[in-house]
Amino acid sequence: QNTQIQLIGNVNLKQDIGKNNSAIQILTSQLFLNTDTQIANTNQPVKFIQNGSDNSQTIIHALGVYANQKTGEIKLLSQTRIQYAPGVK
């Protein structure tokens, strides 16, 4: 049995800094999450914000995303743009 959750509105997902990852924030207007397969996807605009430990910031804009939480695979579906601002030393 697949359980599908639909998040609508100002979807704001955050991942805190961990041993093997930096903090990341994901913003979109709609997200579907299958809790059994752990696959999340949307065809809406998505914005990823990643702040580095050196105060750098990477911002990724895309139209649509497919993310498999089990395998770590992330596909940005189209119109991808990346902005990088180096940190202050």
PDB file of C-alpha atoms in Angstrom:
ATOM      1  CA  GLN A   1       0.000   0.000   0.000  1.00  0.00           C
ATOM      2  CA  ASN A   2       1.433   3.353  -1.048  1.00  0.00           C
ATOM      3  CA  THR A   3       0.725   6.384   1.083  1.00  0.00           C
ATOM      4  CA  GLN A   4       0.871   9.609  -0.920  1.00  0.00           C
ATOM      5  CA  ILE A   5       1.072  12.920   0.932  1.00  0.00           C
ATOM      6  CA  GLN A   6       0.462  16.167  -0.937  1.00  0.00           C
ATOM      7  CA  LEU A   7       1.893  19.377   0.542  1.00  0.00           C
ATOM      8  CA  ILE A   8       0.329  22.550  -0.871  1.00  0.00           C
ATOM      9  CA  GLY A   9       1.105  26.208  -0.277  1.00  0.00           C
ATOM     10  CA  ASN A  10       4.375  27.558   1.033  1.00  0.00           C
ATOM     11  CA  VAL A  11       6.252  24.256   1.315  1.00  0.00           C
ATOM     12  CA  ASN A  12       9.458  24.841   3.267  1.00  0.00           C
ATOM     13  CA  LEU A  13      11.678  21.825   3.990  1.00  0.00           C
ATOM     14  CA  LYS A  14      14.856  22.149   6.055  1.00  0.00           C
ATOM     15  CA  GLN A  15      17.751  19.787   6.649  1.00  0.00           C
ATOM     16  CA  ASP A  16      20.021  20.696   9.523  1.00  0.00           C
ATOM     17  CA  ILE A  17      23.784  20.422   9.416  1.00  0.00           C
ATOM     18  CA  GLY A  18      24.878  16.852   9.986  1.00  0.00           C
ATOM     19  CA  LYS A  19      28.102  14.888  10.188  1.00  0.00           C
ATOM     20  CA  ASN A  20      28.151  14.303   6.412  1.00  0.00           C
ATOM     21  CA  ASN A  21      25.995  17.145   5.079  1.00  0.00           C
ATOM     22  CA  SER A  22      25.506  20.884   5.232  1.00  0.00           C
ATOM     23  CA  ALA A  23      22.245  22.667   5.970  1.00  0.00           C
ATOM     24  CA  ILE A  24      19.828  22.963   3.063  1.00  0.00           C
ATOM     25  CA  GLN A  25      16.432  24.553   2.626  1.00  0.00           C
ATOM     26  CA  ILE A  26      13.971  23.571  -0.129  1.00  0.00           C
ATOM     27  CA  LEU A  27      11.113  25.894  -1.119  1.00  0.00           C
ATOM     28  CA  THR A  28       8.232  25.114  -3.494  1.00  0.00           C
ATOM     29  CA  SER A  29       4.462  25.587  -3.782  1.00  0.00           C
ATOM     30  CA  GLN A  30       3.555  21.896  -4.039  1.00  0.00           C
ATOM     31  CA  LEU A  31       5.228  18.588  -3.223  1.00  0.00           C
ATOM     32  CA  PHE A  32       4.080  14.975  -3.427  1.00  0.00           C
ATOM     33  CA  LEU A  33       5.704  12.489  -1.050  1.00  0.00           C
ATOM     34  CA  ASN A  34       5.227   8.727  -1.168  1.00  0.00           C
ATOM     35  CA  THR A  35       6.019   7.512   2.340  1.00  0.00           C
ATOM     36  CA  ASP A  36       6.520   3.882   1.260  1.00  0.00           C
ATOM     37  CA  THR A  37       8.938   4.454  -1.634  1.00  0.00           C
ATOM     38  CA  GLN A  38      10.353   7.659  -0.059  1.00  0.00           C
ATOM     39  CA  ILE A  39      10.089   9.431  -3.412  1.00  0.00           C
ATOM     40  CA  ALA A  40       9.246  13.135  -3.458  1.00  0.00           C
ATOM     41  CA  ASN A  41       8.396  15.021  -6.636  1.00  0.00           C
ATOM     42  CA  THR A  42       6.826  18.139  -8.052  1.00  0.00           C
ATOM     43  CA  ASN A  43       6.489  19.839 -11.431  1.00  0.00           C
ATOM     44  CA  GLN A  44       6.369  23.270  -9.775  1.00  0.00           C
ATOM     45  CA  PRO A  45       9.266  25.734  -9.409  1.00  0.00           C
ATOM     46  CA  VAL A  46      11.730  24.682  -6.701  1.00  0.00           C
ATOM     47  CA  LYS A  47      14.441  26.647  -4.905  1.00  0.00           C
ATOM     48  CA  PHE A  48      17.299  25.008  -2.978  1.00  0.00           C
ATOM     49  CA  ILE A  49      19.375  27.147  -0.605  1.00  0.00           C
ATOM     50  CA  GLN A  50      22.586  25.707   0.832  1.00  0.00           C
ATOM     51  CA  ASN A  51      24.731  27.673   3.260  1.00  0.00           C
ATOM     52  CA  GLY A  52      28.334  26.550   3.576  1.00  0.00           C
ATOM     53  CA  SER A  53      30.381  26.526   6.759  1.00  0.00           C
ATOM     54  CA  ASP A  54      32.590  29.206   5.134  1.00  0.00           C
ATOM     55  CA  ASN A  55      29.562  31.560   4.816  1.00  0.00           C
ATOM     56  CA  SER A  56      29.237  30.742   1.109  1.00  0.00           C
ATOM     57  CA  GLN A  57      25.770  30.276  -0.325  1.00  0.00           C
ATOM     58  CA  THR A  58      24.546  28.188  -3.241  1.00  0.00           C
ATOM     59  CA  ILE A  59      21.052  28.780  -4.625  1.00  0.00           C
ATOM     60  CA  ILE A  60      19.555  26.428  -7.210  1.00  0.00           C
ATOM     61  CA  HIS A  61      16.342  27.206  -9.105  1.00  0.00           C
ATOM     62  CA  ALA A  62      14.610  24.502 -11.164  1.00  0.00           C
ATOM     63  CA  LEU A  63      11.253  23.696 -12.655  1.00  0.00           C
ATOM     64  CA  GLY A  64      10.343  20.361 -11.117  1.00  0.00           C
ATOM     65  CA  VAL A  65      12.295  17.868  -9.053  1.00  0.00           C
ATOM     66  CA  TYR A  66      12.371  14.108  -8.474  1.00  0.00           C
ATOM     67  CA  ALA A  67      14.060  12.972  -5.261  1.00  0.00           C
ATOM     68  CA  ASN A  68      14.567   9.397  -4.090  1.00  0.00           C
ATOM     69  CA  GLN A  69      15.365   9.571  -0.385  1.00  0.00           C
ATOM     70  CA  LYS A  70      16.399   5.904  -0.243  1.00  0.00           C
ATOM     71  CA  THR A  71      19.107   6.213  -2.912  1.00  0.00           C
ATOM     72  CA  GLY A  72      19.943   9.913  -2.519  1.00  0.00           C
ATOM     73  CA  GLU A  73      19.171  10.529  -6.216  1.00  0.00           C
ATOM     74  CA  ILE A  74      17.921  14.026  -7.052  1.00  0.00           C
ATOM     75  CA  LYS A  75      16.888  15.043 -10.579  1.00  0.00           C
ATOM     76  CA  LEU A  76      16.192  18.664 -11.421  1.00  0.00           C
ATOM     77  CA  LEU A  77      13.733  18.353 -14.289  1.00  0.00           C
ATOM     78  CA  SER A  78      14.184  21.555 -16.345  1.00  0.00           C
ATOM     79  CA  GLN A  79      15.131  25.243 -16.423  1.00  0.00           C
ATOM     80  CA  THR A  80      17.905  24.784 -13.863  1.00  0.00           C
ATOM     81  CA  ARG A  81      19.941  27.812 -12.744  1.00  0.00           C
ATOM     82  CA  ILE A  82      22.672  27.882 -10.104  1.00  0.00           C
ATOM     83  CA  GLN A  83      23.966  30.926  -8.217  1.00  0.00           C
ATOM     84  CA  TYR A  84      27.042  30.716  -6.015  1.00  0.00           C
ATOM     85  CA  ALA A  85      28.222  33.434  -3.626  1.00  0.00           C
ATOM     86  CA  PRO A  86      31.622  32.729  -2.071  1.00  0.00           C
ATOM     87  CA  GLY A  87      32.028  33.249   1.645  1.00  0.00           C
ATOM     88  CA  VAL A  88      33.942  36.111   3.193  1.00  0.00           C
ATOM     89  CA  LYS A  89      37.387  35.104   4.418  1.00  0.00           C
TER      90      LYS A  89
END
